[in-house]
Tab-separated table of C-alpha atoms and ligand atoms in Angstrom:
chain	number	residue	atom	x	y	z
A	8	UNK	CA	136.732	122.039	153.953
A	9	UNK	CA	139.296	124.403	152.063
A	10	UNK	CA	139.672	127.977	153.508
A	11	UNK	CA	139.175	130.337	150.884
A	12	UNK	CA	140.451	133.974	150.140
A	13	UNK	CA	139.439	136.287	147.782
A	14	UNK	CA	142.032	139.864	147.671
A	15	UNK	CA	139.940	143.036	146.984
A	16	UNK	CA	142.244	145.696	145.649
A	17	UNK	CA	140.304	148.934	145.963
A	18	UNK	CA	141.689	152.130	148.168
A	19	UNK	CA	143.325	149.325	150.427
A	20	UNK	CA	144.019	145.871	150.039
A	21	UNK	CA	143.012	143.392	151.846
A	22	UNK	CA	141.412	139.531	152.277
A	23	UNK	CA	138.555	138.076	152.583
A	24	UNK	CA	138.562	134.853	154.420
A	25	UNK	CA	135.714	132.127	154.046
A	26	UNK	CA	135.887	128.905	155.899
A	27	UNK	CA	135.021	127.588	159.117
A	28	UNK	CA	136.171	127.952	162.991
A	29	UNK	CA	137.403	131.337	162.135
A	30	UNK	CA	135.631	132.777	165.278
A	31	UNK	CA	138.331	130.977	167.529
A	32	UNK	CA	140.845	131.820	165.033
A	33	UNK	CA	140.399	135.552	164.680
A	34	UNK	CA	143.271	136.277	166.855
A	35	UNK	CA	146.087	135.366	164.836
A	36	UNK	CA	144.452	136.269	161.171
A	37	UNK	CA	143.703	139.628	163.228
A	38	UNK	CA	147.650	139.914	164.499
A	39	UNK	CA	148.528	139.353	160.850
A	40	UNK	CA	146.759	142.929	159.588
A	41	UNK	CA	147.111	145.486	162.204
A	42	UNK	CA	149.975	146.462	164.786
A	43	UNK	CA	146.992	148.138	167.383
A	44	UNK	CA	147.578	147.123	171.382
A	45	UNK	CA	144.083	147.618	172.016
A	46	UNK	CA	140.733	146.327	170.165
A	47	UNK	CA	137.550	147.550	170.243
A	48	UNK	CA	135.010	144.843	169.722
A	49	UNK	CA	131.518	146.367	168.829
A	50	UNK	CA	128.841	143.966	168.777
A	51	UNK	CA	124.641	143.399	169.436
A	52	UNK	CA	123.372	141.781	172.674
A	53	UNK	CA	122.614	138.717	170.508
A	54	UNK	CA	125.789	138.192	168.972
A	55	UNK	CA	127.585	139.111	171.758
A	56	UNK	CA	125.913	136.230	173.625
A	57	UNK	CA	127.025	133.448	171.076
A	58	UNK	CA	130.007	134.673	169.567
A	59	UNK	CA	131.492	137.682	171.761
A	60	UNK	CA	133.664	135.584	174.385
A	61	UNK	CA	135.090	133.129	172.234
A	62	UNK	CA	136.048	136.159	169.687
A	63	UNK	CA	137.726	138.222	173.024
A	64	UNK	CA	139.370	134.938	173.919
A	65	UNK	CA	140.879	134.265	170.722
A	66	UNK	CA	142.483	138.505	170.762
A	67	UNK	CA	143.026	137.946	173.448
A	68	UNK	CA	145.105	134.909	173.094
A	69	UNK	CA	147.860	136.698	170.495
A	70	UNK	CA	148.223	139.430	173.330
A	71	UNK	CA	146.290	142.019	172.451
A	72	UNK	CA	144.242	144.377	174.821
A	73	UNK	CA	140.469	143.639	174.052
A	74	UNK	CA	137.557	145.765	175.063
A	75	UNK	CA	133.874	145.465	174.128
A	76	UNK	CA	130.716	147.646	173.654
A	77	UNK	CA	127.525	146.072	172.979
A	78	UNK	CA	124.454	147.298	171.454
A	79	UNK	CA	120.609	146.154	171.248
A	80	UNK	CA	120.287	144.121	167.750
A	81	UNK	CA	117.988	145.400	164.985
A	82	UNK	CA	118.012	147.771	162.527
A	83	UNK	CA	116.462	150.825	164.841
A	84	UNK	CA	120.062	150.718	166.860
A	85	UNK	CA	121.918	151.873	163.711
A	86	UNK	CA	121.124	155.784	163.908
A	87	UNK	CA	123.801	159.004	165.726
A	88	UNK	CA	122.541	158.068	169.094
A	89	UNK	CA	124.338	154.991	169.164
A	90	UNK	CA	127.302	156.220	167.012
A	91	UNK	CA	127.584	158.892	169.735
A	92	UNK	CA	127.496	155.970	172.113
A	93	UNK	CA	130.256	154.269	170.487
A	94	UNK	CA	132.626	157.548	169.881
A	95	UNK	CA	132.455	157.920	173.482
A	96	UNK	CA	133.126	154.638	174.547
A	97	UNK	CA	136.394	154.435	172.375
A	98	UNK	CA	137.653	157.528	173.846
A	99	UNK	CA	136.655	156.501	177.423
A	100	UNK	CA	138.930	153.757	176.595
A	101	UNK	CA	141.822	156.092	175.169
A	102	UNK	CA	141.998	154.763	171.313
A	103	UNK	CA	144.955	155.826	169.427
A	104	UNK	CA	144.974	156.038	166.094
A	105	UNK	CA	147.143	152.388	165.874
A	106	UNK	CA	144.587	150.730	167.502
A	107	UNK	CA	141.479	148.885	165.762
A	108	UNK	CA	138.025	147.928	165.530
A	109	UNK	CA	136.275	144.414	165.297
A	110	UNK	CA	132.736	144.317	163.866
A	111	UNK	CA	131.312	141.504	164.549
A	112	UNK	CA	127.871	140.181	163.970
A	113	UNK	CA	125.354	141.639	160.503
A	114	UNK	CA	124.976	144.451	158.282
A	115	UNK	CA	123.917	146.484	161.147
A	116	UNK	CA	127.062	146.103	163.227
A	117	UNK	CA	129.548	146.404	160.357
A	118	UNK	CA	128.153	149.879	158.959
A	119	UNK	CA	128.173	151.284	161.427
A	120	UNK	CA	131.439	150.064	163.066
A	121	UNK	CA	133.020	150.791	160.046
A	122	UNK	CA	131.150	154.322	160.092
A	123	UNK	CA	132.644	154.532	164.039
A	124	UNK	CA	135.889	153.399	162.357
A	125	UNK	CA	136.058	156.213	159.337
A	126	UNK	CA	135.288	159.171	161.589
A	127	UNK	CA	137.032	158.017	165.056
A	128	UNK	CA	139.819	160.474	164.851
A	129	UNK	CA	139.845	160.984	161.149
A	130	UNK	CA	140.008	157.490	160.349
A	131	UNK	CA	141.282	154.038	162.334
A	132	UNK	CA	141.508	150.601	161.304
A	133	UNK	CA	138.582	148.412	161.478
A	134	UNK	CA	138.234	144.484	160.563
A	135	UNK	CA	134.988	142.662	159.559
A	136	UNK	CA	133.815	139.583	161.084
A	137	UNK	CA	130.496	139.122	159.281
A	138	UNK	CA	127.831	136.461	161.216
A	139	UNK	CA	124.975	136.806	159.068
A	140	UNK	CA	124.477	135.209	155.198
A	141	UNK	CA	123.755	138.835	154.386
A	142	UNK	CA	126.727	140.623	155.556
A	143	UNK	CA	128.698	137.570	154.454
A	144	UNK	CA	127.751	137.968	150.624
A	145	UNK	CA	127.558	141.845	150.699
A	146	UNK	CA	127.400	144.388	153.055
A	147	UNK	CA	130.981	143.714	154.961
A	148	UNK	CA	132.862	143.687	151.464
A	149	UNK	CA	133.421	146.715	149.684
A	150	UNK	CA	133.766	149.604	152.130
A	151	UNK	CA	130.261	151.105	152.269
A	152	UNK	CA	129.859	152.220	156.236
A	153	UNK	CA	126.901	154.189	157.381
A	154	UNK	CA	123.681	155.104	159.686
A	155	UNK	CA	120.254	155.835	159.252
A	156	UNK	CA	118.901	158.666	159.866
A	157	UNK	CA	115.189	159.271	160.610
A	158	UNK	CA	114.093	160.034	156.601
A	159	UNK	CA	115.980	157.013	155.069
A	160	UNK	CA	118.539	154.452	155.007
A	161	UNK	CA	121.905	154.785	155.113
A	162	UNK	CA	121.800	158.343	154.658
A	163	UNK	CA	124.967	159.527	155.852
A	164	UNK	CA	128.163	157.387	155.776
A	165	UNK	CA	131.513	156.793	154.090
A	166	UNK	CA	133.186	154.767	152.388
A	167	UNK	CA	136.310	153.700	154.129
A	168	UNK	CA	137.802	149.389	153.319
A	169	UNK	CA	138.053	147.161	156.498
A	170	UNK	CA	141.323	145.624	156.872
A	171	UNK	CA	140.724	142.069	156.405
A	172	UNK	CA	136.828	140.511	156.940
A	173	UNK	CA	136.537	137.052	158.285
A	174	UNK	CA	133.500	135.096	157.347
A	175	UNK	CA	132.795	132.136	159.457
A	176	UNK	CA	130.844	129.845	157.872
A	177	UNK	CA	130.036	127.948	160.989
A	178	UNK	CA	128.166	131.613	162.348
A	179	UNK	CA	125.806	130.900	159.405
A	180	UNK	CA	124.188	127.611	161.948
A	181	UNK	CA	122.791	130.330	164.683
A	182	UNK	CA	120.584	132.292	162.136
A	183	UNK	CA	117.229	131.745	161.990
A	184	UNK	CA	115.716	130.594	158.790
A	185	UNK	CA	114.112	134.249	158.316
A	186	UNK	CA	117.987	135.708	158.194
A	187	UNK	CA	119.131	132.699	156.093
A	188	UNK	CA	116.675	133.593	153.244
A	189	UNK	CA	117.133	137.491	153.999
A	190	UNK	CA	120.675	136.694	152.834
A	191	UNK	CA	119.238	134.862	149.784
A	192	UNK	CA	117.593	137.703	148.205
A	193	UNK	CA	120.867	139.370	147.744
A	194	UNK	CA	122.377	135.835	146.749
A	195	UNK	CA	120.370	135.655	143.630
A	196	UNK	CA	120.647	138.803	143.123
A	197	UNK	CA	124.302	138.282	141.798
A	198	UNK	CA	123.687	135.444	139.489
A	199	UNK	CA	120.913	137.941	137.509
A	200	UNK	CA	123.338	141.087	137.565
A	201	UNK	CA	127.106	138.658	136.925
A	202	UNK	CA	126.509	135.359	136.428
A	203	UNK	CA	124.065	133.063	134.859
A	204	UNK	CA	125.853	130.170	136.045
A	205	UNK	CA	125.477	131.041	139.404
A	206	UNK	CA	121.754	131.645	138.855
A	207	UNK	CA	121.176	128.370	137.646
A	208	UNK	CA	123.086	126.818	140.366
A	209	UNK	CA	120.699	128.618	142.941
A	210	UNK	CA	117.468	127.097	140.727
A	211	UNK	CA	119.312	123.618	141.693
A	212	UNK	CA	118.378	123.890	145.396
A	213	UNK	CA	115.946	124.472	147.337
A	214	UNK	CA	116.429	126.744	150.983
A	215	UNK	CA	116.411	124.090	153.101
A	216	UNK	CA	119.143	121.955	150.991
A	217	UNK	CA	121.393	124.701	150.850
A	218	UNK	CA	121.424	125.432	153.873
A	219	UNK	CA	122.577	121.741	155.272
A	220	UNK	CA	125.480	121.269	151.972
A	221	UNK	CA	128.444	123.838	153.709
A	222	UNK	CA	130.365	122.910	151.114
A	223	UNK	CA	127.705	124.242	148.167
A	224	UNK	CA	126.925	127.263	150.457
A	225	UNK	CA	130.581	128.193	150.448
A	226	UNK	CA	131.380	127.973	146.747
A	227	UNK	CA	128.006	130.544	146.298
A	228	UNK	CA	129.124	132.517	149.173
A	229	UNK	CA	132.816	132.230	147.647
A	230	UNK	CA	131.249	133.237	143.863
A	231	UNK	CA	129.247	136.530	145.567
A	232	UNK	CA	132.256	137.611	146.818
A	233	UNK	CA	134.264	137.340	143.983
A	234	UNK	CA	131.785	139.057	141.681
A	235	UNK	CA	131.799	142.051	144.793
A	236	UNK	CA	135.294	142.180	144.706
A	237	UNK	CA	134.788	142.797	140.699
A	238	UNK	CA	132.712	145.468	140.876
A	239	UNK	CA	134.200	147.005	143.934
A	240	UNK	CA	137.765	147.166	141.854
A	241	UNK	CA	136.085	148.017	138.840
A	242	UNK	CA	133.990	151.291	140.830
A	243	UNK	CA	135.005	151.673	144.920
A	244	UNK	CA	132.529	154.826	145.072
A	245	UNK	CA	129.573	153.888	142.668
A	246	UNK	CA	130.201	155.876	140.074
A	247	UNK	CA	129.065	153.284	137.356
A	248	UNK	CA	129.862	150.142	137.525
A	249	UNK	CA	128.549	149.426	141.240
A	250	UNK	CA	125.195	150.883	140.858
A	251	UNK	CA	124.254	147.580	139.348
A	252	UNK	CA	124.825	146.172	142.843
A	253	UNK	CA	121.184	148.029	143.458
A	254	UNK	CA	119.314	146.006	141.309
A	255	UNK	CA	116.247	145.799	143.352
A	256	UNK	CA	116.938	147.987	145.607
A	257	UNK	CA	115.252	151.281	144.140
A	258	UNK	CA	111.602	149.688	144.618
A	259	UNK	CA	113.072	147.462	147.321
A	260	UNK	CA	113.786	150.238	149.884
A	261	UNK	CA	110.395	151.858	149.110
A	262	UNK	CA	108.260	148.630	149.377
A	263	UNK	CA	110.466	148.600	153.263
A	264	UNK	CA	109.663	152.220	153.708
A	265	UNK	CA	106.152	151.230	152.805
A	266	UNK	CA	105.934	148.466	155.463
A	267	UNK	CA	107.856	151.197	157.965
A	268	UNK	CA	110.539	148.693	158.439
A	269	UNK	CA	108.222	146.259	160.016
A	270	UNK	CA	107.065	142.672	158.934
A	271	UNK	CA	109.492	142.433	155.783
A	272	UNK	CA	112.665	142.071	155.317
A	273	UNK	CA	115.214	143.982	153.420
A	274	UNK	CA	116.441	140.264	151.309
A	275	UNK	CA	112.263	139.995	150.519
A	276	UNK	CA	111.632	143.614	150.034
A	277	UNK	CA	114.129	143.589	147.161
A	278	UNK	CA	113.333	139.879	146.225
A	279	UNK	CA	110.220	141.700	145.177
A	280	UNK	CA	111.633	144.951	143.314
A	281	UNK	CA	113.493	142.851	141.567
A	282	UNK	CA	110.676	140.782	140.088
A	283	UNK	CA	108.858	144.330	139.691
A	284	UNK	CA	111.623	145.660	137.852
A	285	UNK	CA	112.462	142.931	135.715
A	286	UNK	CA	108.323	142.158	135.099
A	287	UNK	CA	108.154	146.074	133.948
A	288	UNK	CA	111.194	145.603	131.887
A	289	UNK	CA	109.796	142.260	130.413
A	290	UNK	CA	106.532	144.060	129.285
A	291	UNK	CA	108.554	147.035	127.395
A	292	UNK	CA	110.753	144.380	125.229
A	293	UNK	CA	113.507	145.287	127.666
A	294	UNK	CA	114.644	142.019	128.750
A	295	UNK	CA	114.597	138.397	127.420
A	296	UNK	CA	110.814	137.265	127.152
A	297	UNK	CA	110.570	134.731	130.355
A	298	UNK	CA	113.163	136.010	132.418
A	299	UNK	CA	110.335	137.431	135.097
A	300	UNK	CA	109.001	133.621	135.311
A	301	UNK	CA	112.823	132.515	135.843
A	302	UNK	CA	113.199	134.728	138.475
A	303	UNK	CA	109.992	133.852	140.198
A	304	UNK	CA	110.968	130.495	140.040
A	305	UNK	CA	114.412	130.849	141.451
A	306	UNK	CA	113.321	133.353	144.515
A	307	UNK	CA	110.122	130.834	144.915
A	308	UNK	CA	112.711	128.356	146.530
A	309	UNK	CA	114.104	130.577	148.823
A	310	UNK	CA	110.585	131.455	150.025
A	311	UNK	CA	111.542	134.580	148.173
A	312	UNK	CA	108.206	134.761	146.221
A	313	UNK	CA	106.068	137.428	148.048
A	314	UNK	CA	102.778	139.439	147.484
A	315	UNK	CA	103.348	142.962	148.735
A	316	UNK	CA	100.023	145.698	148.721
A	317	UNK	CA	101.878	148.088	146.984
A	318	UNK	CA	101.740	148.483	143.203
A	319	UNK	CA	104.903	149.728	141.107
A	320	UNK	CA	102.983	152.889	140.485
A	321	UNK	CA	102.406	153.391	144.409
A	322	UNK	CA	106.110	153.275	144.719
A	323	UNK	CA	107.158	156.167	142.508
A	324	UNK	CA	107.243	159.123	145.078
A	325	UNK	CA	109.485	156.627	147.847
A	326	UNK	CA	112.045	155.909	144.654
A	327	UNK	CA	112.879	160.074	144.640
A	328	UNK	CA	114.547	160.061	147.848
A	329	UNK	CA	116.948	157.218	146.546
A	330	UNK	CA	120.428	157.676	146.722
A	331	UNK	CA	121.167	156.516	143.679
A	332	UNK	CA	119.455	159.682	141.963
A	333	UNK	CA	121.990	162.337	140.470
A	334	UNK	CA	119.996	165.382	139.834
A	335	UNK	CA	116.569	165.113	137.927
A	336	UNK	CA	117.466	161.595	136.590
A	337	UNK	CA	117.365	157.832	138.904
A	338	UNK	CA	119.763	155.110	137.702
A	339	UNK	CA	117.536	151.627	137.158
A	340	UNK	CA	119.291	148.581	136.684
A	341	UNK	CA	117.192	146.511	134.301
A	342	UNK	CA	118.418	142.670	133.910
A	343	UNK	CA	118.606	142.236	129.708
A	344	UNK	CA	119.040	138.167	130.687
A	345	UNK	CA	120.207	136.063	133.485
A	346	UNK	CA	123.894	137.299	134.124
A	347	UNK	CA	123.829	140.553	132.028
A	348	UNK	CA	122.955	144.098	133.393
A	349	UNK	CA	122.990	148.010	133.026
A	350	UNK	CA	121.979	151.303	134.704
A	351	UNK	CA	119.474	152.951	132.194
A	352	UNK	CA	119.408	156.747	133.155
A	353	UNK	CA	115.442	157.721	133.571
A	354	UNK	CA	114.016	161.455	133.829
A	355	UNK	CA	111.551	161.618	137.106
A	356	UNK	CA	108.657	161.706	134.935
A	357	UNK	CA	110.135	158.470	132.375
A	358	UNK	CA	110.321	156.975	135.331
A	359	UNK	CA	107.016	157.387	136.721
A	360	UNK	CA	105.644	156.398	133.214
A	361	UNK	CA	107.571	153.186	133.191
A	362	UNK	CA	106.212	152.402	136.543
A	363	UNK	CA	102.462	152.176	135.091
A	364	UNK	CA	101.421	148.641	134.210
A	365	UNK	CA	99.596	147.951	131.543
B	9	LIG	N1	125.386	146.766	148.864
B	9	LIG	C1	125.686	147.433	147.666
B	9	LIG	C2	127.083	147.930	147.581
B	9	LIG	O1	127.912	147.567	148.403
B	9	LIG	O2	127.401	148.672	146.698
């Protein structure tokens, strides 16, 4: 299997790697991008215990001076406490500004490593090493870094580019089916926004048979990327053009908020807001008649297909602490057909009309 890189030009440059062994590899595609003596590895207890030696070896290996700091996994770790945690340990450790940081594992671990990384001294270098389908397709790409804080998501962050991110395809064999289709929602979430080719591709397979052809998996992952790196170019701090990377995501983070978190993943919750969306959109003449039942189908074989409690109209009051808001008005990406999106700028109150089903 061919390595593949993708460039991202945006407030740095830099690669994105896809192929597979790259965990014992890091070393000398690390040595290639940063002149730091010392690494910081910062990684969960469960990643840690599959990938964090042979990463340290591999550093290790092209001489540089590797030291680790290890978190519990799960979303509830990514909050100040353990920022604080992290701050400390890198100046325990005496980190210059030269030196760098190594995210390795999900979404969780490269926000907020690349959050540590942004505000460590004003700013050091930090590289990705994604491990999950999720962070592989989106969240270590494009420079969004961040924490929770107790009200929301990602509420307080920057946006600062990693210096190269290193996705190991072979990482994507430890995840547990639940993480492999948590990825997924995102997944088809490209081909509706960019690409109706690669939305049709995804209603070729099923889960299960993407998840055993590498080669397939790659080219999608490969094709996410590329349509990230797009947008990212196109709009680093979501000004326009990246918003539609949050189709979904408005009712998505309130159907998780709903739940508290628990029992549903972000890749389902915005599985869901996007068939919400796009079924409200459908019903208004908004979008090609059938495109809801396209969807459906498509997220149906990534187990993707879920009945949540909550109706749109429930939702409403979640949507107006959402980020993407700008004043009295919330951005809504509305799918016109497979491939082809916008923003459409709502009032509060258009909004909470277009919510109402029929
Ligand atoms: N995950 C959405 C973005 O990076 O803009």
């Amino acid at each position: 299997m061919t390595v593949k890189k993708i460039t991202v030009k945006a407030s740095g440059t830099y690669d994105v790697i896809i192929g597979r062994g790259l965990i014992d590899l890091c070393g000398s595609y690390v040595k290639d991008v940063t002149k730091a003596v010392k690494l910081g590895i910062i990684t969960d207890d469960n990643v840690n215990a599959i990938y964090g030696d042979r990463a340290a070896a591999s550093l290790e290996k092209e001489g540089f001076s590797v030291c680790r700091y290890v978190f519990p996994h799960g979303e509830a770790s990514k909050n100040s406490e353990t920022l604080v945690k992290i701050w400390n340990f890198l100046c325990e450790n005496h980190f210059t500004r030269t030196d760098c940081l190594i995210a390795l594992g999900g979404g969780v671990t490269g926000d907020m490593t690349g959050f540590a990384a942004a505000s460590y001294l004003r700013g050091i270098d930090f590289v990705q090493i994604p491990t999950s389908l999720l962070a592989q397709v989106d969240s270590s790409v494009g420079g969004k870094t961040g924490i929770d804080l107790p009200g929301g998501k990602n509420l307080v962050g920057a946006f600062k580019q990693p210096k190269l991110v290193l996705a190991d395809m072979d990482t994507l064999d430890t995840l547990t089916d639940e993480f492999f289709i948590d990825g997924m929602g995102e997944v088809v979430k490209y081909g509706m926004i960019k690409s109706a080719s690669l939305f049709v591709k995804l209603g070729t397979y099923t889960a299960e048979e993407l998840r055993k052809n590498k080669e397939a998996l790659t080219d999608i992952i490969a094709e996410c990327v590329s349509i990230k790196r797009d947008v990212v170019e196109a709009d680093e701090c979501e000004k326009g053009e990246r918003m539609l990377l949050n189709f979904g995501h408005t009712l998505g983070h309130s159907i998780e908020q709903y739940y508290n978190y628990t029992g549903i993943s972000h890749g389902m919750a915005v599985a869901k807001g996007m068939e919400m969306i796009t079924s409200l959109a459908e019903k208004r003449g908004m979008c090609a008649p059938g495109l809801t039942g396209r969807l459906s189908e498509c997220l149906e074989k990534y187990h993707l297909k879920i009945d949540v409690k909550p109706l749109p109209c429930e939702l409403g009051e979640a949507c107006m602490n959402d980020k993407k808001r700008s004043g009295g008005n919330i951005n809504i990406i509305i799918c016109s057909k497979a491939g082809v999106s916008s923003a459409v700028k709502m009032t509060v109150e258009e909004f909470t009309e277009f919510l109402k089903q029929d």
